[in-house]
Each structure stands twice: as C-alpha cells, then as structure tokens.
PDB file of C-alpha atoms and ligand atoms in Angstrom:
ATOM      1  CA  MET A 191      -8.724 -21.708  -6.346  1.00 70.00           C
ATOM      2  CA  GLU A 192      -8.681 -20.725  -2.692  1.00 73.00           C
ATOM      3  CA  THR A 193      -6.228 -17.908  -2.024  1.00 76.00           C
ATOM      4  CA  LYS A 194      -4.592 -17.033   1.286  1.00 78.00           C
ATOM      5  CA  GLU A 195      -2.555 -14.004   2.283  1.00 93.00           C
ATOM      6  CA  VAL A 196      -1.832 -11.129  -0.088  1.00 97.00           C
ATOM      7  CA  ILE A 197       1.889 -11.298  -0.868  1.00 96.00           C
ATOM      8  CA  TYR A 198       2.043  -8.274  -3.139  1.00 96.00           C
ATOM      9  CA  ASN A 199      -0.687  -5.731  -3.750  1.00 96.00           C
ATOM     10  CA  GLY A 200       0.485  -3.973  -6.897  1.00 95.00           C
ATOM     11  CA  GLU A 201      -1.595  -1.914  -9.300  1.00 96.00           C
ATOM     12  CA  SER A 202      -1.314  -4.098 -12.394  1.00 98.00           C
ATOM     13  CA  VAL A 203      -0.592  -7.375 -10.591  1.00 98.00           C
ATOM     14  CA  LYS A 204      -1.706  -8.808  -7.264  1.00 98.00           C
ATOM     15  CA  ILE A 205      -0.024 -11.896  -5.808  1.00 98.00           C
ATOM     16  CA  PHE A 206      -1.619 -14.281  -3.307  1.00 98.00           C
ATOM     17  CA  GLY A 207      -0.479 -17.290  -1.321  1.00 98.00           C
ATOM     18  CA  THR A 208      -2.305 -20.577  -1.971  1.00 97.00           C
ATOM     19  CA  ASP A 209      -2.931 -23.660   0.167  1.00 96.00           C
ATOM     20  CA  ASN A 210       0.348 -25.026  -1.232  1.00 96.00           C
ATOM     21  CA  PRO A 211       3.245 -23.157   0.436  1.00 96.00           C
ATOM     22  CA  GLU A 212       5.379 -23.644  -2.674  1.00 96.00           C
ATOM     23  CA  GLU A 213       2.908 -21.973  -5.037  1.00 98.00           C
ATOM     24  CA  ILE A 214       1.505 -18.489  -5.535  1.00 98.00           C
ATOM     25  CA  LEU A 215      -1.329 -17.068  -7.604  1.00 98.00           C
ATOM     26  CA  VAL A 216      -0.576 -14.069  -9.812  1.00 98.00           C
ATOM     27  CA  ARG A 217      -3.670 -12.028 -10.780  1.00 98.00           C
ATOM     28  CA  PHE A 218      -3.386  -9.463 -13.580  1.00 98.00           C
ATOM     29  CA  THR A 219      -5.646  -6.401 -13.346  1.00 98.00           C
ATOM     30  CA  ASP A 220      -6.851  -3.774 -15.827  1.00 98.00           C
ATOM     31  CA  ASN A 221      -4.988  -1.004 -13.964  1.00 98.00           C
ATOM     32  CA  ILE A 222      -2.090   0.749 -15.639  1.00 98.00           C
ATOM     33  CA  THR A 223       0.392   3.156 -14.046  1.00 97.00           C
ATOM     34  CA  ALA A 224       3.430   5.136 -15.159  1.00 96.00           C
ATOM     35  CA  TYR A 225       6.018   7.521 -13.740  1.00 92.00           C
ATOM     36  CA  ASN A 226       6.115   5.854 -10.335  1.00 87.00           C
ATOM     37  CA  LYS A 227       2.293   5.666 -10.158  1.00 90.00           C
ATOM     38  CA  ILE A 228       1.759   9.404 -10.733  1.00 94.00           C
ATOM     39  CA  LYS A 229      -0.212   8.568 -13.865  1.00 98.00           C
ATOM     40  CA  LYS A 230      -2.973   5.960 -13.526  1.00 98.00           C
ATOM     41  CA  ALA A 231      -5.818   4.595 -15.642  1.00 98.00           C
ATOM     42  CA  VAL A 232      -7.882   1.502 -16.319  1.00 98.00           C
ATOM     43  CA  ILE A 233      -7.544  -0.262 -19.681  1.00 98.00           C
ATOM     44  CA  ALA A 234     -10.475  -2.621 -20.250  1.00 98.00           C
ATOM     45  CA  ASP A 235      -9.384  -6.253 -20.749  1.00 98.00           C
ATOM     46  CA  LYS A 236      -5.669  -5.566 -20.112  1.00 98.00           C
ATOM     47  CA  GLY A 237      -5.548  -8.075 -17.231  1.00 98.00           C
ATOM     48  CA  ARG A 238      -6.848 -10.875 -19.424  1.00 98.00           C
ATOM     49  CA  LEU A 239      -4.549  -9.975 -22.331  1.00 99.00           C
ATOM     50  CA  ASN A 240      -1.444  -9.678 -20.118  1.00 98.00           C
ATOM     51  CA  ALA A 241      -2.146 -12.952 -18.290  1.00 99.00           C
ATOM     52  CA  ALA A 242      -2.418 -14.757 -21.629  1.00 98.00           C
ATOM     53  CA  ILE A 243       0.627 -12.993 -23.141  1.00 99.00           C
ATOM     54  CA  SER A 244       2.855 -13.786 -20.152  1.00 98.00           C
ATOM     55  CA  ALA A 245       1.582 -17.383 -19.910  1.00 98.00           C
ATOM     56  CA  MET A 246       2.307 -17.976 -23.606  1.00 98.00           C
ATOM     57  CA  ILE A 247       5.776 -16.366 -23.495  1.00 98.00           C
ATOM     58  CA  PHE A 248       6.772 -18.266 -20.351  1.00 98.00           C
ATOM     59  CA  GLY A 249       5.377 -21.448 -21.938  1.00 98.00           C
ATOM     60  CA  ILE A 250       7.575 -20.866 -25.008  1.00 98.00           C
ATOM     61  CA  LEU A 251      10.653 -20.298 -22.814  1.00 98.00           C
ATOM     62  CA  GLU A 252       9.920 -23.476 -20.820  1.00 98.00           C
ATOM     63  CA  HIS A 253       9.460 -25.366 -24.084  1.00 98.00           C
ATOM     64  CA  ARG A 254      12.954 -24.153 -25.062  1.00 98.00           C
ATOM     65  CA  GLY A 255      14.362 -25.552 -21.812  1.00 98.00           C
ATOM     66  CA  LEU A 256      14.515 -22.363 -19.760  1.00 98.00           C
ATOM     67  CA  ARG A 257      13.130 -22.679 -16.216  1.00 98.00           C
ATOM     68  CA  THR A 258      10.575 -20.090 -15.114  1.00 98.00           C
ATOM     69  CA  HIS A 259       8.230 -19.696 -12.148  1.00 98.00           C
ATOM     70  CA  PHE A 260       5.191 -20.321 -14.379  1.00 98.00           C
ATOM     71  CA  ILE A 261       3.199 -23.515 -13.678  1.00 98.00           C
ATOM     72  CA  ARG A 262      -0.127 -23.020 -15.507  1.00 98.00           C
ATOM     73  CA  GLN A 263      -2.900 -20.571 -16.278  1.00 98.00           C
ATOM     74  CA  ILE A 264      -5.866 -21.171 -13.971  1.00 98.00           C
ATOM     75  CA  SER A 265      -8.340 -18.521 -15.109  1.00 98.00           C
ATOM     76  CA  ASP A 266      -8.620 -15.688 -17.645  1.00 98.00           C
ATOM     77  CA  THR A 267      -6.557 -13.384 -15.453  1.00 98.00           C
ATOM     78  CA  GLU A 268      -4.707 -15.729 -13.093  1.00 98.00           C
ATOM     79  CA  LEU A 269      -1.483 -17.740 -13.333  1.00 98.00           C
ATOM     80  CA  LEU A 270      -0.290 -20.344 -10.856  1.00 98.00           C
ATOM     81  CA  CYS A 271       3.447 -19.910 -10.257  1.00 98.00           C
ATOM     82  CA  ARG A 272       6.222 -21.301  -8.075  1.00 98.00           C
ATOM     83  CA  ARG A 273       6.994 -19.320  -4.946  1.00 97.00           C
ATOM     84  CA  LEU A 274      10.513 -17.922  -5.152  1.00 97.00           C
ATOM     85  CA  ASP A 275      12.925 -15.937  -3.088  1.00 98.00           C
ATOM     86  CA  VAL A 276      12.873 -12.948  -5.441  1.00 97.00           C
ATOM     87  CA  ILE A 277      16.214 -11.238  -6.135  1.00 98.00           C
ATOM     88  CA  PRO A 278      15.718  -7.455  -5.746  1.00 98.00           C
ATOM     89  CA  VAL A 279      17.331  -6.616  -9.061  1.00 98.00           C
ATOM     90  CA  GLU A 280      15.532  -5.580 -12.249  1.00 98.00           C
ATOM     91  CA  VAL A 281      17.308  -6.669 -15.400  1.00 98.00           C
ATOM     92  CA  ILE A 282      16.622  -4.669 -18.554  1.00 98.00           C
ATOM     93  CA  VAL A 283      17.675  -6.189 -21.869  1.00 99.00           C
ATOM     94  CA  ARG A 284      17.859  -3.690 -24.736  1.00 99.00           C
ATOM     95  CA  ASN A 285      18.101  -4.529 -28.425  1.00 99.00           C
ATOM     96  CA  VAL A 286      17.195  -1.008 -29.534  1.00 99.00           C
ATOM     97  CA  ILE A 287      17.849   2.212 -27.631  1.00 98.00           C
ATOM     98  CA  ALA A 288      14.660   3.717 -26.194  1.00 98.00           C
ATOM     99  CA  GLY A 289      13.189   5.288 -23.081  1.00 98.00           C
ATOM    100  CA  SER A 290      15.486   6.046 -20.164  1.00 97.00           C
ATOM    101  CA  MET A 291      18.657   4.904 -21.928  1.00 98.00           C
ATOM    102  CA  ALA A 292      17.993   7.306 -24.803  1.00 98.00           C
ATOM    103  CA  SER A 293      17.309  10.247 -22.471  1.00 97.00           C
ATOM    104  CA  ARG A 294      20.131   9.439 -20.008  1.00 97.00           C
ATOM    105  CA  LEU A 295      22.800   9.219 -22.709  1.00 98.00           C
ATOM    106  CA  GLY A 296      21.395  11.764 -25.166  1.00 98.00           C
ATOM    107  CA  LEU A 297      20.838   9.109 -27.821  1.00 98.00           C
ATOM    108  CA  GLU A 298      18.113   8.984 -30.409  1.00 98.00           C
ATOM    109  CA  GLU A 299      15.399   6.372 -29.851  1.00 98.00           C
ATOM    110  CA  GLY A 300      15.646   3.637 -32.469  1.00 98.00           C
ATOM    111  CA  LEU A 301      19.442   3.405 -32.502  1.00 98.00           C
ATOM    112  CA  VAL A 302      20.541  -0.242 -32.695  1.00 98.00           C
ATOM    113  CA  PRO A 303      23.626  -0.963 -30.547  1.00 98.00           C
ATOM    114  CA  GLU A 304      26.288  -3.334 -31.835  1.00 98.00           C
ATOM    115  CA  THR A 305      25.382  -5.854 -29.142  1.00 98.00           C
ATOM    116  CA  PRO A 306      22.367  -5.982 -26.820  1.00 98.00           C
ATOM    117  CA  VAL A 307      22.780  -3.898 -23.668  1.00 98.00           C
ATOM    118  CA  ILE A 308      21.908  -5.254 -20.233  1.00 98.00           C
ATOM    119  CA  ASP A 309      21.131  -2.816 -17.408  1.00 98.00           C
ATOM    120  CA  LEU A 310      20.739  -3.678 -13.730  1.00 98.00           C
ATOM    121  CA  CYS A 311      18.473  -1.662 -11.446  1.00 98.00           C
ATOM    122  CA  TYR A 312      18.067  -1.957  -7.679  1.00 98.00           C
ATOM    123  CA  LYS A 313      14.431  -2.902  -7.075  1.00 97.00           C
ATOM    124  CA  ASN A 314      13.426  -0.235  -4.576  1.00 95.00           C
ATOM    125  CA  ASP A 315      10.276   1.866  -5.084  1.00 89.00           C
ATOM    126  CA  ASP A 316      11.351   4.578  -2.605  1.00 92.00           C
ATOM    127  CA  LEU A 317      14.521   5.158  -4.641  1.00 95.00           C
ATOM    128  CA  CYS A 318      12.698   4.754  -8.022  1.00 92.00           C
ATOM    129  CA  ASP A 319      14.689   1.616  -8.960  1.00 95.00           C
ATOM    130  CA  PRO A 320      18.103   3.256  -9.533  1.00 98.00           C
ATOM    131  CA  LEU A 321      20.518   1.987 -12.162  1.00 98.00           C
ATOM    132  CA  ILE A 322      23.381   0.035 -10.537  1.00 98.00           C
ATOM    133  CA  ASN A 323      26.387  -1.926 -11.771  1.00 98.00           C
ATOM    134  CA  ASP A 324      27.700  -5.431 -11.015  1.00 98.00           C
ATOM    135  CA  TYR A 325      29.818  -4.195  -8.107  1.00 98.00           C
ATOM    136  CA  HIS A 326      26.871  -2.460  -6.450  1.00 98.00           C
ATOM    137  CA  ALA A 327      24.666  -5.541  -6.837  1.00 98.00           C
ATOM    138  CA  VAL A 328      27.214  -7.844  -5.195  1.00 98.00           C
ATOM    139  CA  ALA A 329      28.408  -5.309  -2.599  1.00 98.00           C
ATOM    140  CA  LEU A 330      24.804  -4.623  -1.509  1.00 98.00           C
ATOM    141  CA  GLY A 331      24.350  -8.384  -1.065  1.00 98.00           C
ATOM    142  CA  LEU A 332      21.484  -8.495  -3.562  1.00 98.00           C
ATOM    143  CA  LEU A 333      22.985 -11.617  -5.141  1.00 98.00           C
ATOM    144  CA  THR A 334      26.344 -13.400  -5.317  1.00 98.00           C
ATOM    145  CA  LYS A 335      28.854 -13.018  -8.124  1.00 98.00           C
ATOM    146  CA  GLU A 336      28.003 -16.554  -9.312  1.00 98.00           C
ATOM    147  CA  GLU A 337      24.283 -15.764  -9.255  1.00 98.00           C
ATOM    148  CA  LEU A 338      24.936 -12.591 -11.231  1.00 98.00           C
ATOM    149  CA  GLY A 339      26.704 -14.693 -13.852  1.00 98.00           C
ATOM    150  CA  ALA A 340      23.642 -16.955 -14.042  1.00 98.00           C
ATOM    151  CA  VAL A 341      21.332 -13.923 -14.320  1.00 98.00           C
ATOM    152  CA  TYR A 342      23.321 -12.509 -17.267  1.00 98.00           C
ATOM    153  CA  ASP A 343      23.440 -15.914 -18.926  1.00 98.00           C
ATOM    154  CA  LEU A 344      19.674 -16.478 -18.541  1.00 98.00           C
ATOM    155  CA  SER A 345      18.860 -12.931 -19.702  1.00 98.00           C
ATOM    156  CA  THR A 346      20.893 -13.422 -22.864  1.00 98.00           C
ATOM    157  CA  ARG A 347      19.275 -16.806 -23.506  1.00 98.00           C
ATOM    158  CA  ILE A 348      15.787 -15.332 -23.049  1.00 99.00           C
ATOM    159  CA  ASN A 349      16.606 -12.560 -25.537  1.00 99.00           C
ATOM    160  CA  ASP A 350      18.140 -15.056 -27.984  1.00 98.00           C
ATOM    161  CA  ILE A 351      14.912 -17.084 -27.890  1.00 98.00           C
ATOM    162  CA  LEU A 352      12.361 -14.262 -27.991  1.00 98.00           C
ATOM    163  CA  LYS A 353      13.940 -11.681 -30.315  1.00 98.00           C
ATOM    164  CA  PRO A 354      13.927 -13.893 -33.451  1.00 98.00           C
ATOM    165  CA  LEU A 355      10.433 -15.246 -32.685  1.00 98.00           C
ATOM    166  CA  PHE A 356       9.004 -11.729 -32.489  1.00 98.00           C
ATOM    167  CA  GLY A 357      11.096 -10.750 -35.507  1.00 98.00           C
ATOM    168  CA  LYS A 358       9.458 -13.481 -37.591  1.00 98.00           C
ATOM    169  CA  ALA A 359       6.055 -12.167 -36.490  1.00 98.00           C
ATOM    170  CA  GLY A 360       6.926  -8.644 -37.678  1.00 98.00           C
ATOM    171  CA  ILE A 361       7.630  -7.211 -34.228  1.00 98.00           C
ATOM    172  CA  VAL A 362      10.877  -5.676 -32.984  1.00 99.00           C
ATOM    173  CA  LEU A 363      11.540  -6.692 -29.388  1.00 99.00           C
ATOM    174  CA  VAL A 364      13.035  -3.321 -28.428  1.00 99.00           C
ATOM    175  CA  ASP A 365      13.618  -3.975 -24.720  1.00 99.00           C
ATOM    176  CA  PHE A 366      12.185  -5.814 -21.752  1.00 99.00           C
ATOM    177  CA  LYS A 367      12.505  -5.858 -17.987  1.00 98.00           C
ATOM    178  CA  ILE A 368      12.754  -9.179 -16.178  1.00 98.00           C
ATOM    179  CA  GLU A 369      13.286 -10.385 -12.633  1.00 98.00           C
ATOM    180  CA  PHE A 370      14.680 -13.594 -11.218  1.00 98.00           C
ATOM    181  CA  GLY A 371      14.265 -15.619  -8.045  1.00 98.00           C
ATOM    182  CA  ARG A 372      15.782 -18.573  -6.248  1.00 98.00           C
ATOM    183  CA  LEU A 373      14.032 -21.927  -5.902  1.00 97.00           C
ATOM    184  CA  PRO A 374      14.569 -23.712  -2.556  1.00 95.00           C
ATOM    185  CA  SER A 375      17.348 -25.685  -4.335  1.00 96.00           C
ATOM    186  CA  GLY A 376      19.137 -22.380  -5.028  1.00 97.00           C
ATOM    187  CA  GLU A 377      18.497 -22.637  -8.762  1.00 97.00           C
ATOM    188  CA  ILE A 378      17.821 -19.253 -10.358  1.00 98.00           C
ATOM    189  CA  VAL A 379      14.701 -19.060 -12.496  1.00 98.00           C
ATOM    190  CA  LEU A 380      12.809 -16.365 -14.378  1.00 98.00           C
ATOM    191  CA  ALA A 381      10.072 -14.713 -12.300  1.00 98.00           C
ATOM    192  CA  ASP A 382       7.737 -11.764 -12.885  1.00 96.00           C
ATOM    193  CA  GLU A 383       6.038 -11.354 -16.291  1.00 98.00           C
ATOM    194  CA  ILE A 384       6.787 -10.406 -19.882  1.00 98.00           C
ATOM    195  CA  THR A 385       3.992  -8.213 -21.252  1.00 98.00           C
ATOM    196  CA  PRO A 386       3.564  -4.833 -22.996  1.00 98.00           C
ATOM    197  CA  ASP A 387       3.619  -3.352 -19.462  1.00 98.00           C
ATOM    198  CA  ASN A 388       7.324  -4.122 -19.099  1.00 98.00           C
ATOM    199  CA  ALA A 389       8.590  -4.617 -22.633  1.00 99.00           C
ATOM    200  CA  ARG A 390       8.659  -2.448 -25.745  1.00 99.00           C
ATOM    201  CA  PHE A 391       7.319  -3.881 -28.985  1.00 99.00           C
ATOM    202  CA  TRP A 392       7.539  -1.942 -32.257  1.00 99.00           C
ATOM    203  CA  ASP A 393       6.034  -2.870 -35.613  1.00 98.00           C
ATOM    204  CA  SER A 394       8.976  -3.869 -37.875  1.00 98.00           C
ATOM    205  CA  ALA A 395       7.392  -2.268 -40.936  1.00 98.00           C
ATOM    206  CA  THR A 396       5.784   0.898 -39.599  1.00 98.00           C
ATOM    207  CA  GLY A 397       7.509   1.523 -36.249  1.00 98.00           C
ATOM    208  CA  GLU A 398       4.080   1.660 -34.566  1.00 98.00           C
ATOM    209  CA  ARG A 399       4.400   1.059 -30.807  1.00 98.00           C
ATOM    210  CA  TYR A 400       2.420  -1.729 -29.170  1.00 98.00           C
ATOM    211  CA  ASP A 401       3.295  -1.250 -25.504  1.00 98.00           C
ATOM    212  CA  LYS A 402       2.915   0.914 -22.408  1.00 98.00           C
ATOM    213  CA  ASP A 403       4.621   3.868 -24.120  1.00 98.00           C
ATOM    214  CA  ARG A 404       1.214   4.530 -25.748  1.00 98.00           C
ATOM    215  CA  PHE A 405      -0.077   5.220 -22.226  1.00 98.00           C
ATOM    216  CA  ARG A 406       3.062   6.994 -20.916  1.00 98.00           C
ATOM    217  CA  ARG A 407       3.119   9.320 -23.927  1.00 98.00           C
ATOM    218  CA  ASP A 408      -0.674   9.754 -24.400  1.00 98.00           C
ATOM    219  CA  MET A 409      -0.615   8.156 -27.833  1.00 98.00           C
ATOM    220  CA  GLY A 410      -4.079   6.537 -27.490  1.00 98.00           C
ATOM    221  CA  LYS A 411      -5.237   3.055 -28.550  1.00 98.00           C
ATOM    222  CA  VAL A 412      -3.516   1.429 -25.575  1.00 98.00           C
ATOM    223  CA  GLY A 413      -5.910  -1.529 -25.413  1.00 98.00           C
ATOM    224  CA  ASP A 414      -5.622  -2.112 -29.169  1.00 98.00           C
ATOM    225  CA  ALA A 415      -1.825  -2.281 -28.836  1.00 98.00           C
ATOM    226  CA  TYR A 416      -2.003  -4.917 -26.080  1.00 98.00           C
ATOM    227  CA  ARG A 417      -4.489  -6.872 -28.222  1.00 98.00           C
ATOM    228  CA  THR A 418      -2.093  -6.761 -31.186  1.00 98.00           C
ATOM    229  CA  ILE A 419       0.692  -8.254 -29.047  1.00 99.00           C
ATOM    230  CA  TYR A 420      -1.733 -10.873 -27.710  1.00 98.00           C
ATOM    231  CA  GLU A 421      -2.519 -11.868 -31.312  1.00 98.00           C
ATOM    232  CA  LYS A 422       1.155 -11.910 -32.355  1.00 98.00           C
ATOM    233  CA  VAL A 423       2.193 -14.000 -29.341  1.00 98.00           C
ATOM    234  CA  SER A 424      -0.735 -16.386 -30.010  1.00 98.00           C
ATOM    235  CA  GLU A 425       0.604 -16.836 -33.572  1.00 98.00           C
ATOM    236  CA  ILE A 426       4.147 -17.413 -32.292  1.00 98.00           C
ATOM    237  CA  ALA A 427       2.964 -19.908 -29.642  1.00 98.00           C
ATOM    238  CA  ALA A 428       0.861 -21.833 -32.189  1.00 97.00           C
ATOM    239  CA  ASP A 429       3.985 -22.258 -34.325  1.00 94.00           C
ATOM    240  CA  ILE A 430       6.198 -23.667 -31.559  1.00 88.00           C
TER     241      ILE A 430
HETATM  242  O1  LIG B  40      10.215   2.938 -19.227  1.00 85.82           O
HETATM  243  P1  LIG B  40      11.273   3.952 -18.962  1.00 85.82           P
HETATM  244  O2  LIG B  40      11.636   4.778 -20.150  1.00 85.82           O
HETATM  245  O3  LIG B  40      11.042   4.736 -17.720  1.00 85.82           O
HETATM  246  O4  LIG B  40      12.551   3.074 -18.582  1.00 85.82           O
HETATM  247  P2  LIG B  40      13.477   2.146 -19.463  1.00 85.82           P
HETATM  248  O5  LIG B  40      14.680   1.948 -18.608  1.00 85.82           O
HETATM  249  O6  LIG B  40      13.673   2.675 -20.826  1.00 85.82           O
HETATM  250  O7  LIG B  40      12.692   0.798 -19.580  1.00 85.82           O
HETATM  251  C1  LIG B  40      13.180  -0.282 -20.331  1.00 85.82           C
HETATM  252  C2  LIG B  40      12.120  -1.353 -20.371  1.00 85.82           C
HETATM  253  O8  LIG B  40      11.927  -1.876 -19.066  1.00 85.82           O
HETATM  254  C3  LIG B  40      10.771  -0.836 -20.845  1.00 85.82           C
HETATM  255  O9  LIG B  40      10.183  -1.841 -21.658  1.00 85.82           O
HETATM  256  C4  LIG B  40      10.012  -0.611 -19.571  1.00 85.82           C
HETATM  257  O10 LIG B  40       8.623  -0.789 -19.779  1.00 85.82           O
HETATM  258  C5  LIG B  40      10.593  -1.681 -18.650  1.00 85.82           C
HETATM  259  N1  LIG B  40      10.634  -1.280 -17.234  1.00 85.82           N
HETATM  260  C6  LIG B  40       9.789  -1.865 -16.330  1.00 85.82           C
HETATM  261  O11 LIG B  40       9.002  -2.723 -16.688  1.00 85.82           O
HETATM  262  N2  LIG B  40       9.842  -1.529 -14.994  1.00 85.82           N
HETATM  263  C7  LIG B  40      10.723  -0.618 -14.573  1.00 85.82           C
HETATM  264  N3  LIG B  40      10.750  -0.324 -13.261  1.00 85.82           N
HETATM  265  C8  LIG B  40      11.588  -0.004 -15.483  1.00 85.82           C
HETATM  266  C9  LIG B  40      11.520  -0.347 -16.805  1.00 85.82           C
END
C-alpha cells in the first residue's frame, strides 16, 4: 500500500497516512524501549508478532461488538486502521497489582485487588505521562465528563471480554494500557494496540512473565515470551 506522510515516528510503532484521508497504516517494528527510551534494543520478529497479536485481539473485541480503530491486517507487520482524533489520556486497567502501582503504593506485586483498578495518565512524553484523576482530565480539556464516562465503560468492557479469554488459555491478564480516539461522528473507539509491549501477561500456573518486563528487568528470553503470547492469542482467536 502506498503511504503518505509520517504521522507518528515511534520506536516500536510508526504510523503513516494513506491515500484515504480516513485511514492510517500502523507499522510495528522490532525495536523495544523502556524507562522513557533510556533502554533500547532490537528483538527479532517482535514487529510481526505484535502486529498479529494486536490484530487478533482487536478482531476478538470487534467480534464481541466493541468498536476499535482496526480495519484489517495488510502485511506481516502492518495494520490498516481508522484515523481518529486521539484523546491524550492513557488508561491503565489493572487486575493484579504490578509495576508502578506496586512501587508507588508500597504493595507487593501479585496482590489481587477486590475490583479492577483503572488509572488515568496524561499522555505527555516530556512529563513522563503523569498519573492524573478524573478532575484533572476534564479540567485540562483532554476529554469531556461524558466522554470520560464512555472511556471507563469501554475499558471495563474490554477487560471483561479479555480477562476470561486469557484465563481460559492459562494466562493472567495482569494489566494493560489502552488509548481511545474520536471518530468524525464523535463516537469514542479503542485505538492504539494491545500487545506484550503495553500489557502484562503472567502464566497462571508458574507465574512466568510473558511481556516487556522481561526486557525492563533483564530477565532474558524476551522474544520467546512474545511468541508464547502470539500462540496463546492464536488459540483464543481460533476458538471465537
Ligand atoms: O510499566 P511500568 O511499571 O512503568 O508502569 P505501570 O503503570 O505499572 O504499567 C501498567 C501497564 O501499562 C503495563 O502493562 C505497562 O506495560 C503499560 N504501560 C504502557 O504501555 N505505556 C505507558 N506509558 C505506561 C504503562
């Protein structure tokens, strides 16, 4: 497919305009970064695995009636998606305490809260995506109160769909970060990606981690972990 301007030149994802103004092309790369890009590496085949994982997960969500920006996969590493007005808020859904929530609150990783926790972060690289609350999000004009309600509702629905599917496949969906955008109609839909780059997946039986923490924490076998999630998601998608 012919691509036009570069819309976003990230490390692990690059986004291009297409000859259709309503569509974009999302290309996944083999680059991996952590700690605000201080730590960088290349993981062979990650781009292909992540493109397939995100395409399958978004396909499952669409199949369950949840609108996303995903249209179709057009090559091994490229997805065609709807162009959105992206809301500059990162939503983190947590089923198990890990990462920054564990360190911020002095909690042990692995603790299961009584209900899932949803965090909001202001999407701003210069500020390292600070944690914000509902009042900040609305007061900063990032989205309206009604849109925030829709974002919480969609985030909960996404978790309610994905958590049991991964559970059946022997994987704990520990947490995941998602983003949303507005269609020209104003409808809010899921954007971004769901992959081991922005979600935590633990083996239900052994606790083994199959996500970017293997890279962040120098645990090795990063590519193998992404491949495991690719295989699990393929199984889940085949069952739908
Ligand atoms: O990953 P870290 O411990 O720094 O932050 P977290 O708040 O525990 O991250 C929760 C989940 O969101 C993890 O699955 C992260 O990979 C993901 N995340 C992300 O994809 N992008 C961010 N800017 C922050 C978190």
